[in-house]
Amino acid sequence: MVAIPEIILNDLHKNFGGCLAADGLSLKVSKGEYICVLGPTGSGKTTCLRMICGLTKPDKGRVLFDGVDITDAPISERKATMLSQAYSLFPPKTVYENVMFSPAIKEWDEHEARQLVKSMIMMVHMENKAESYPAELSGGQQQRTALARALASSSDILLLDEPLRALDARLRLELRQELKSLVKEMGLTAIHVTHDQDEAIEMADRIAVIRKGKIVQIGTPMEVFRNPVTPFVANFVGRSNVFVGKVRSVCDEFSEIELEKGAIIKARKTDIPVGTDVAVAIKIGSTRIPAIPQPTAEKPEPEVPQGFFKGIVERILYEGATITIEVEAEGIGLVSSKLPNRKYDDYKNGYEVMVTWRPERASVFEIPPEGIEEELRLD
Amino acid sequence: MSLFKWINNVSNNERPRKAWFSFVCLIFIVLIIIPSIFVVLKMFTEWDIVSGVLGDPEKTSLIWGALWNSFSIAAIVTVVDIVIGIPMAWILVRKQFRGKKYLDTLMDMPLVFPTGALGFSVVLFWGAPNGIDIPGLGMVLSPYIMLILLHIIFTYPYMVRSLSAILEQIEPNYETAAMTLSASRFTAVRTITLPLFRAGLVTGTILCFARSLSETGGTYAALLLMNANGIFFTGPTFIKHMKEIQDPTAMGSMILISVLMIVFALILLVVVKLLIMRFKIPIKKVWPHLGRKLSRGAVPKLKDAFSIAFLAIIVLLPTFYIFTYLTQPMADIDFVALMSAIGTSFAVAGVAVVFGIVFGIPIALYIARKRDTKLGKILDNLVNVPLIIPTTALGFSLGLFWSTIYAGGSLNLLMVVLGHMAFTFPLVVRNISGAVEEVDQSYEEVAMTLGAKPFQTFTKVLMPIIQSSVIAGAILAFTRSLGETGATLAIDRSANTVPVYIINLLDAGKHSEAAFCSIILIAICFVFMLVLRLVVSRGGRHT
């Protein structure tokens, strides 16, 4: 028997005065799963969450929880709690009263409610601040209080709308795992919306990449990162070098693409017929830039080996743990490469180097009808 | 408690919610909007008597004269309020000094005074009215000038309040940024902050204009004491005068002047909105030297000193001058009559305010949350109608409407209550919708996803956040109702509210008794407001 997915979004449409926030949005989420909906600003991420909890009514399409159609059910009955990026802790209530909100309005047994609220506050380590008001809390404390409030509501589904966005960069990184493990511990189903690909890759069981109101690809972080299905996904989930050309030949191990700028490069094998216009995407972490072989006594004029291309270092960016080097390669164009920072001293602007990658790391896509520029746009 | 639960459960469904809102809109239209402008319809059905008045040059010249007085006084007063109000708002919002709290409270004092007493007090201060031995400045002023001085007093707080409300929302960051870009303070304020001010200017201008146009009690009292009554008219005192004389053509005159006041006031509402929003403040040009001169040395200090002096001499001293009566022997007060008048006034104001809160909140919520929808825009504009219509015309119209429907005549007090409901309603709605707009909708949304039903969301989440504004709106409406003379008189001349009682005392020449009654009423109002403020500040400690 196949387990019924807890949440099914079936072909949702939502039009905000000509702006399509959902355009045939479909998604299945299983019980206990932690899904990240990843997309650029304005892609319809928040609308997707709002349609799940009922704050926005879809124009068309259904929302099902446990197989039951709840598209028209009142918000309060859905047991899907929103955790917004501003946390929205009720200002006139203390931390304790905020967490007590759900138990109080649902009129649960007072003793049990108090126990529950206390344990939730302990769980997020806020017991010292239980009598404080939201205005007296730091960003991280507010975030944890909002989480405790959501956890105490007996909801089955947690909807997180950029929950880490308002935090300091450092804290944001620390809270990623903490947040996820709390959600897992409570056995909740979580849908986490974000535009931060690192956050999604690190936290999600599965990532759903959303664009223009549609889910473009859904899969584990590794699947989405390694095998993107469109050039957009390739570039949005981990930056990619994108080259345009034509398929020249395909064999069992790889395919050959003739680029517009002249070079013939190798990429993974593809079903796209020979002669079609294609885009090739290679993650910037998958390109290597070895030094050019030096002339020796036996080989006074060493050749550039197969699959390698000559280029000149144009720019070196120091990023802390990593560096990114941009190379103008012959017949290809500008190629970026992400390297560990210990390589920093090996390169200087203007150095002659070679560029290469493993063919199976280069994905090949048919060029979409709107053109490659439009496809790669981030807004 | 079970009713609460029932409402709560019902609120979870969309249909009852819509039904309740439709009901509220219906009440709003039928009880407030239609009666307020009914007189316009009446003019067409009773065209014969109106055209009779139009054919009488003596009457029309009286009417035009009264209208001219009303509108020109209102215009002058509003301009003065703007010029003096801006620096004052600045002092109240941007400056920190000891005693600011008291200045803040003093600002609102003229609102607590029954307008009749205020008119009395002002004439006492500036002029030397006949038959009164309290020494004033003894100036001989024309009624026109005296009324300007009087109207400034009770419009000034409205202007300062509207301006400071907006100013509080404008972050000083903009000015600071402009100043770090080497603009002088004067230039920074003029080119950066003032243009952001327009919304406040619109509200302030409309409130002041409407308040001045509506004023009856104080104006009448002042004219009475200057012996100008029956010679010099404003729109509202003209209606009052017509109500009193036994003249077959009076009805026609009253209908005509009411309609004219309503129409002009509504045109004005539109014109003021357009003018202030479209008017180009010259912000492109800068005069660095002038700006620097105006920002340094004595100029800013002089400006502040002038604002404070204006407040003290033009507003506060004349307002409180009536207290000089305390040096006189206590008058013979008919306490039973006074207390019954106070009882009536409080009852009328109480009912009006409760109505305003119950039916005003849904409308305020809708205006604040759905401003972009068609209905939201319509409601937003409709709510302003009873605010801008001079209350005397409104009361007259309302009286006509209800007496057309019910001719019994024994329900006069109920009609007075309906009248007070109409002109206090916008005050409550404006205050609440302003507050709701400030509250991020995500609080309510999150509450609903936490399992709160819409009614719980309102009572448990939104209400605690906006309660101080609700109470502020209620106080404003309550004091406004307590002080209202014109509408009450236009509906029912025999209604026994405090302002009418005081006017009647003045009419009968019992100056001393009127003064002492006023002082007692002021004391009661003051204590009442103080208690409310205490309650509010305790409840709203953390907001």
GROMACS .gro file of N, CA and C in nm, chain B residues 304-421:
model
  354
  683ASP      N    1   0.996   7.906   1.785
  683ASP     CA    2   0.938   7.826   1.894
  683ASP      C    3   0.870   7.916   1.996
  684ALA      N    4   0.939   8.025   2.030
  684ALA     CA    5   0.882   8.117   2.129
  684ALA      C    6   0.751   8.173   2.078
  685PHE      N    7   0.747   8.207   1.950
  685PHE     CA    8   0.625   8.262   1.892
  685PHE      C    9   0.511   8.160   1.898
  686SER      N   10   0.543   8.033   1.867
  686SER     CA   11   0.439   7.929   1.870
  686SER      C   12   0.381   7.915   2.009
  687ILE      N   13   0.470   7.912   2.108
  687ILE     CA   14   0.424   7.894   2.245
  687ILE      C   15   0.343   8.016   2.288
  688ALA      N   16   0.391   8.136   2.252
  688ALA     CA   17   0.320   8.258   2.289
  688ALA      C   18   0.182   8.260   2.226
  689PHE      N   19   0.175   8.219   2.101
  689PHE     CA   20   0.045   8.214   2.033
  689PHE      C   21  -0.050   8.122   2.107
  690LEU      N   22   0.002   8.004   2.141
  690LEU     CA   23  -0.080   7.908   2.214
  690LEU      C   24  -0.130   7.970   2.344
  691ALA      N   25  -0.041   8.037   2.415
  691ALA     CA   26  -0.077   8.090   2.546
  691ALA      C   27  -0.176   8.205   2.532
  692ILE      N   28  -0.146   8.303   2.444
  692ILE     CA   29  -0.226   8.425   2.442
  692ILE      C   30  -0.354   8.409   2.360
  693ILE      N   31  -0.344   8.345   2.245
  693ILE     CA   32  -0.463   8.337   2.160
  693ILE      C   33  -0.553   8.221   2.198
  694VAL      N   34  -0.492   8.112   2.243
  694VAL     CA   35  -0.572   7.992   2.269
  694VAL      C   36  -0.604   7.974   2.418
  695LEU      N   37  -0.500   7.962   2.500
  695LEU     CA   38  -0.524   7.917   2.637
  695LEU      C   39  -0.585   8.025   2.727
  696LEU      N   40  -0.527   8.147   2.725
  696LEU     CA   41  -0.578   8.251   2.814
  696LEU      C   42  -0.727   8.276   2.793
  697PRO      N   43  -0.770   8.302   2.668
  697PRO     CA   44  -0.914   8.325   2.647
  697PRO      C   45  -0.998   8.206   2.690
  698THR      N   46  -0.944   8.084   2.668
  698THR     CA   47  -1.019   7.965   2.703
  698THR      C   48  -1.048   7.960   2.853
  699PHE      N   49  -0.945   7.986   2.931
  699PHE     CA   50  -0.959   7.969   3.075
  699PHE      C   51  -1.011   8.095   3.145
  700TYR      N   52  -1.034   8.199   3.065
  700TYR     CA   53  -1.069   8.326   3.128
  700TYR      C   54  -1.199   8.317   3.207
  701ILE      N   55  -1.283   8.223   3.171
  701ILE     CA   56  -1.411   8.208   3.239
  701ILE      C   57  -1.392   8.174   3.386
  702PHE      N   58  -1.274   8.118   3.417
  702PHE     CA   59  -1.249   8.080   3.556
  702PHE      C   60  -1.235   8.202   3.647
  703THR      N   61  -1.221   8.322   3.587
  703THR     CA   62  -1.216   8.443   3.671
  703THR      C   63  -1.346   8.459   3.749
  704TYR      N   64  -1.449   8.393   3.701
  704TYR     CA   65  -1.576   8.400   3.774
  704TYR      C   66  -1.565   8.340   3.914
  705LEU      N   67  -1.463   8.258   3.932
  705LEU     CA   68  -1.446   8.198   4.064
  705LEU      C   69  -1.416   8.305   4.169
  706THR      N   70  -1.368   8.424   4.124
  706THR     CA   71  -1.342   8.532   4.219
  706THR      C   72  -1.473   8.601   4.259
  707GLN      N   73  -1.579   8.575   4.182
  707GLN     CA   74  -1.708   8.638   4.209
  707GLN      C   75  -1.785   8.554   4.310
  708PRO      N   76  -1.882   8.616   4.372
  708PRO     CA   77  -1.968   8.534   4.460
  708PRO      C   78  -2.039   8.426   4.379
  709MET      N   79  -2.052   8.312   4.441
  709MET     CA   80  -2.116   8.198   4.377
  709MET      C   81  -2.258   8.232   4.335
  710ALA      N   82  -2.290   8.195   4.211
  710ALA     CA   83  -2.424   8.225   4.162
  710ALA      C   84  -2.524   8.125   4.217
  711ASP      N   85  -2.647   8.161   4.202
  711ASP     CA   86  -2.755   8.074   4.246
  711ASP      C   87  -2.778   7.969   4.137
  712ILE      N   88  -2.732   7.847   4.161
  712ILE     CA   89  -2.742   7.748   4.053
  712ILE      C   90  -2.859   7.655   4.078
  713ASP      N   91  -2.933   7.631   3.972
  713ASP     CA   92  -3.042   7.533   3.979
  713ASP      C   93  -2.982   7.395   3.955
  714PHE      N   94  -2.937   7.333   4.064
  714PHE     CA   95  -2.861   7.208   4.049
  714PHE      C   96  -2.942   7.096   3.985
  715VAL      N   97  -3.070   7.093   4.019
  715VAL     CA   98  -3.153   6.985   3.963
  715VAL      C   99  -3.154   6.994   3.811
  716ALA      N  100  -3.178   7.118   3.761
  716ALA     CA  101  -3.182   7.136   3.616
  716ALA      C  102  -3.046   7.105   3.555
  717LEU      N  103  -2.939   7.153   3.620
  717LEU     CA  104  -2.804   7.131   3.566
  717LEU      C  105  -2.773   6.983   3.560
  718MET      N  106  -2.802   6.913   3.671
  718MET     CA  107  -2.769   6.771   3.675
  718MET      C  108  -2.850   6.693   3.572
  719SER      N  109  -2.974   6.733   3.555
  719SER     CA  110  -3.055   6.660   3.456
  719SER      C  111  -3.000   6.687   3.316
  720ALA      N  112  -2.951   6.811   3.293
  720ALA     CA  113  -2.890   6.841   3.163
  720ALA      C  114  -2.763   6.759   3.144
  721ILE      N  115  -2.682   6.752   3.250
  721ILE     CA  116  -2.558   6.674   3.240
  721ILE      C  117  -2.592   6.527   3.215
  722GLY      N  118  -2.695   6.478   3.286
  722GLY     CA  119  -2.738   6.340   3.266
  722GLY      C  120  -2.777   6.315   3.121
  723THR      N  121  -2.859   6.406   3.068
  723THR     CA  122  -2.904   6.390   2.929
  723THR      C  123  -2.783   6.389   2.835
  724SER      N  124  -2.693   6.487   2.855
  724SER     CA  125  -2.576   6.498   2.767
  724SER      C  126  -2.493   6.372   2.769
  725PHE      N  127  -2.466   6.320   2.891
  725PHE     CA  128  -2.383   6.201   2.902
  725PHE      C  129  -2.453   6.081   2.839
  726ALA      N  130  -2.585   6.074   2.858
  726ALA     CA  131  -2.658   5.961   2.800
  726ALA      C  132  -2.653   5.967   2.647
  727VAL      N  133  -2.679   6.086   2.592
  727VAL     CA  134  -2.675   6.101   2.447
  727VAL      C  135  -2.536   6.065   2.394
  728ALA      N  136  -2.434   6.125   2.456
  728ALA     CA  137  -2.297   6.101   2.410
  728ALA      C  138  -2.260   5.953   2.425
  729GLY      N  139  -2.303   5.893   2.537
  729GLY     CA  140  -2.271   5.752   2.562
  729GLY      C  141  -2.330   5.662   2.455
  730VAL      N  142  -2.458   5.681   2.427
  730VAL     CA  143  -2.523   5.598   2.325
  730VAL      C  144  -2.456   5.618   2.190
  731ALA      N  145  -2.429   5.745   2.156
  731ALA     CA  146  -2.368   5.774   2.027
  731ALA      C  147  -2.232   5.704   2.015
  732VAL      N  148  -2.154   5.707   2.122
  732VAL     CA  149  -2.020   5.648   2.116
  732VAL      C  150  -2.027   5.496   2.107
  733VAL      N  151  -2.116   5.436   2.185
  733VAL     CA  152  -2.130   5.291   2.180
  733VAL      C  153  -2.172   5.247   2.040
  734PHE      N  154  -2.269   5.320   1.985
  734PHE     CA  155  -2.310   5.290   1.847
  734PHE      C  156  -2.191   5.303   1.754
  735GLY      N  157  -2.115   5.412   1.771
  735GLY     CA  158  -2.000   5.435   1.684
  735GLY      C  159  -1.900   5.322   1.691
  736ILE      N  160  -1.878   5.268   1.811
  736ILE     CA  161  -1.779   5.162   1.824
  736ILE      C  162  -1.830   5.031   1.764
  737VAL      N  163  -1.954   4.996   1.798
  737VAL     CA  164  -2.007   4.868   1.749
  737VAL      C  165  -2.016   4.866   1.597
  738PHE      N  166  -2.072   4.973   1.540
  738PHE     CA  167  -2.091   4.972   1.395
  738PHE      C  168  -1.974   5.036   1.321
  739GLY      N  169  -1.895   5.112   1.394
  739GLY     CA  170  -1.782   5.178   1.329
  739GLY      C  171  -1.665   5.085   1.307
  740ILE      N  172  -1.644   4.989   1.399
  740ILE     CA  173  -1.528   4.901   1.387
  740ILE      C  174  -1.531   4.819   1.258
  741PRO      N  175  -1.645   4.754   1.224
  741PRO     CA  176  -1.642   4.677   1.099
  741PRO      C  177  -1.610   4.764   0.978
  742ILE      N  178  -1.666   4.885   0.978
  742ILE     CA  179  -1.641   4.974   0.864
  742ILE      C  180  -1.496   5.021   0.864
  743ALA      N  181  -1.446   5.053   0.983
  743ALA     CA  182  -1.306   5.097   0.993
  743ALA      C  183  -1.212   4.985   0.946
  744LEU      N  184  -1.243   4.861   0.987
  744LEU     CA  185  -1.159   4.748   0.947
  744LEU      C  186  -1.160   4.733   0.796
  745TYR      N  187  -1.279   4.746   0.740
  745TYR     CA  188  -1.290   4.729   0.595
  745TYR      C  189  -1.212   4.838   0.523
  746ILE      N  190  -1.227   4.962   0.569
  746ILE     CA  191  -1.156   5.072   0.503
  746ILE      C  192  -1.006   5.052   0.514
  747ALA      N  193  -0.961   5.009   0.632
  747ALA     CA  194  -0.817   4.996   0.652
  747ALA      C  195  -0.759   4.879   0.573
  748ARG      N  196  -0.833   4.769   0.567
  748ARG     CA  197  -0.776   4.647   0.508
  748ARG      C  198  -0.804   4.633   0.359
  749LYS      N  199  -0.913   4.694   0.314
  749LYS     CA  200  -0.948   4.676   0.173
  749LYS      C  201  -0.959   4.810   0.104
  750ARG      N  202  -0.867   4.897   0.133
  750ARG     CA  203  -0.868   5.032   0.077
  750ARG      C  204  -0.869   5.029  -0.076
  751ASP      N  205  -0.809   4.929  -0.135
  751ASP     CA  206  -0.796   4.928  -0.281
  751ASP      C  207  -0.921   4.881  -0.352
  752THR      N  208  -1.011   4.817  -0.280
  752THR     CA  209  -1.131   4.769  -0.347
  752THR      C  210  -1.226   4.887  -0.369
  753LYS      N  211  -1.320   4.867  -0.460
  753LYS     CA  212  -1.415   4.973  -0.492
  753LYS      C  213  -1.497   5.011  -0.369
  754LEU      N  214  -1.550   4.907  -0.302
  754LEU     CA  215  -1.635   4.932  -0.186
  754LEU      C  216  -1.556   5.005  -0.078
  755GLY      N  217  -1.430   4.965  -0.062
  755GLY     CA  218  -1.345   5.030   0.037
  755GLY      C  219  -1.333   5.179   0.010
  756LYS      N  220  -1.310   5.213  -0.116
  756LYS     CA  221  -1.297   5.355  -0.152
  756LYS      C  222  -1.427   5.430  -0.128
  757ILE      N  223  -1.538   5.365  -0.166
  757ILE     CA  224  -1.668   5.432  -0.149
  757ILE      C  225  -1.693   5.459  -0.001
  758LEU      N  226  -1.672   5.356   0.082
  758LEU     CA  227  -1.696   5.373   0.226
  758LEU      C  228  -1.605   5.481   0.282
  759ASP      N  229  -1.479   5.480   0.237
  759ASP     CA  230  -1.382   5.576   0.286
  759ASP      C  231  -1.431   5.718   0.262
  760ASN      N  232  -1.486   5.742   0.144
  760ASN     CA  233  -1.535   5.877   0.114
  760ASN      C  234  -1.667   5.906   0.183
  761LEU      N  235  -1.754   5.804   0.190
  761LEU     CA  236  -1.885   5.826   0.252
  761LEU      C  237  -1.871   5.863   0.399
  762VAL      N  238  -1.775   5.801   0.466
  762VAL     CA  239  -1.758   5.827   0.608
  762VAL      C  240  -1.726   5.974   0.633
  763ASN      N  241  -1.658   6.037   0.536
  763ASN     CA  242  -1.624   6.178   0.552
  763ASN      C  243  -1.743   6.270   0.542
  764VAL      N  244  -1.852   6.221   0.479
  764VAL     CA  245  -1.966   6.310   0.451
  764VAL      C  246  -2.022   6.374   0.579
  765PRO      N  247  -2.059   6.292   0.682
  765PRO     CA  248  -2.114   6.357   0.800
  765PRO      C  249  -2.010   6.442   0.873
  766LEU      N  250  -1.884   6.420   0.843
  766LEU     CA  251  -1.778   6.496   0.909
  766LEU      C  252  -1.770   6.637   0.852
  767ILE      N  253  -1.786   6.649   0.721
  767ILE     CA  254  -1.765   6.777   0.656
  767ILE      C  255  -1.893   6.860   0.653
  768ILE      N  256  -2.009   6.793   0.659
  768ILE     CA  257  -2.134   6.869   0.659
  768ILE      C  258  -2.147   6.946   0.790
  769PRO      N  259  -2.176   7.075   0.783
  769PRO     CA  260  -2.196   7.150   0.907
  769PRO      C  261  -2.304   7.084   0.992
  770THR      N  262  -2.275   7.066   1.120
  770THR     CA  263  -2.364   6.985   1.203
  770THR      C  264  -2.505   7.043   1.211
  771THR      N  265  -2.517   7.175   1.204
  771THR     CA  266  -2.650   7.234   1.211
  771THR      C  267  -2.734   7.191   1.090
  772ALA      N  268  -2.670   7.197   0.971
  772ALA     CA  269  -2.739   7.153   0.851
  772ALA      C  270  -2.771   7.004   0.861
  773LEU      N  271  -2.675   6.930   0.914
  773LEU     CA  272  -2.695   6.786   0.931
  773LEU      C  273  -2.812   6.758   1.025
  774GLY      N  274  -2.813   6.829   1.137
  774GLY     CA  275  -2.920   6.809   1.234
  774GLY      C  276  -3.055   6.847   1.174
  775PHE      N  277  -3.056   6.957   1.102
  775PHE     CA  278  -3.180   7.002   1.039
  775PHE      C  279  -3.230   6.896   0.941
  776SER      N  280  -3.137   6.846   0.858
  776SER     CA  281  -3.171   6.744   0.759
  776SER      C  282  -3.224   6.618   0.827
  777LEU      N  283  -3.154   6.578   0.933
  777LEU     CA  284  -3.191   6.457   1.005
  777LEU      C  285  -3.330   6.471   1.066
  778GLY      N  286  -3.355   6.589   1.126
  778GLY     CA  287  -3.486   6.614   1.184
  778GLY      C  288  -3.596   6.603   1.079
  779LEU      N  289  -3.570   6.662   0.962
  779LEU     CA  290  -3.667   6.655   0.853
  779LEU      C  291  -3.694   6.510   0.815
  780PHE      N  292  -3.585   6.433   0.802
  780PHE     CA  293  -3.596   6.293   0.759
  780PHE      C  294  -3.683   6.213   0.854
  781TRP      N  295  -3.649   6.218   0.982
  781TRP     CA  296  -3.722   6.134   1.077
  781TRP      C  297  -3.864   6.183   1.098
  782SER      N  298  -3.886   6.316   1.091
  782SER     CA  299  -4.024   6.360   1.109
  782SER      C  300  -4.108   6.328   0.985
  783THR      N  301  -4.042   6.308   0.871
  783THR     CA  302  -4.116   6.263   0.754
  783THR      C  303  -4.161   6.119   0.774
  784ILE      N  304  -4.073   6.040   0.836
  784ILE     CA  305  -4.104   5.899   0.856
  784ILE      C  306  -4.198   5.878   0.973
  785TYR      N  307  -4.170   5.952   1.080
  785TYR     CA  308  -4.250   5.934   1.201
  785TYR      C  309  -4.297   6.071   1.248
  786ALA      N  310  -4.428   6.095   1.244
  786ALA     CA  311  -4.476   6.230   1.271
  786ALA      C  312  -4.521   6.249   1.415
  787GLY      N  313  -4.500   6.147   1.500
  787GLY     CA  314  -4.551   6.152   1.636
  787GLY      C  315  -4.497   6.270   1.718
  788GLY      N  316  -4.367   6.293   1.706
  788GLY     CA  317  -4.309   6.408   1.775
  788GLY      C  318  -4.267   6.380   1.918
  789SER      N  319  -4.302   6.261   1.971
  789SER     CA  320  -4.266   6.236   2.110
  789SER      C  321  -4.127   6.173   2.122
  790LEU      N  322  -4.065   6.148   2.008
  790LEU     CA  323  -3.936   6.079   2.012
  790LEU      C  324  -3.820   6.175   1.987
  791ASN      N  325  -3.840   6.301   2.031
  791ASN     CA  326  -3.739   6.401   2.003
  791ASN      C  327  -3.601   6.365   2.053
  792LEU      N  328  -3.594   6.311   2.175
  792LEU     CA  329  -3.464   6.280   2.232
  792LEU      C  330  -3.395   6.172   2.149
  793LEU      N  331  -3.475   6.075   2.102
  793LEU     CA  332  -3.419   5.970   2.018
  793LEU      C  333  -3.358   6.032   1.892
  794MET      N  334  -3.429   6.133   1.838
  794MET     CA  335  -3.377   6.198   1.718
  794MET      C  336  -3.248   6.272   1.747
  795VAL      N  337  -3.240   6.333   1.865
  795VAL     CA  338  -3.114   6.399   1.903
  795VAL      C  339  -3.002   6.296   1.909
  796VAL      N  340  -3.033   6.179   1.967
  796VAL     CA  341  -2.932   6.073   1.974
  796VAL      C  342  -2.887   6.032   1.834
  797LEU      N  343  -2.985   6.016   1.745
  797LEU     CA  344  -2.950   5.978   1.607
  797LEU      C  345  -2.860   6.083   1.543
  798GLY      N  346  -2.892   6.209   1.571
  798GLY     CA  347  -2.810   6.317   1.517
  798GLY      C  348  -2.667   6.310   1.568
  799HIS      N  349  -2.653   6.288   1.698
  799HIS     CA  350  -2.518   6.280   1.756
  799HIS      C  351  -2.444   6.156   1.704
  800MET      N  352  -2.519   6.049   1.681
  800MET     CA  353  -2.457   5.930   1.622
  800MET      C  354  -2.395   5.965   1.488
   0.00000   0.00000   0.00000
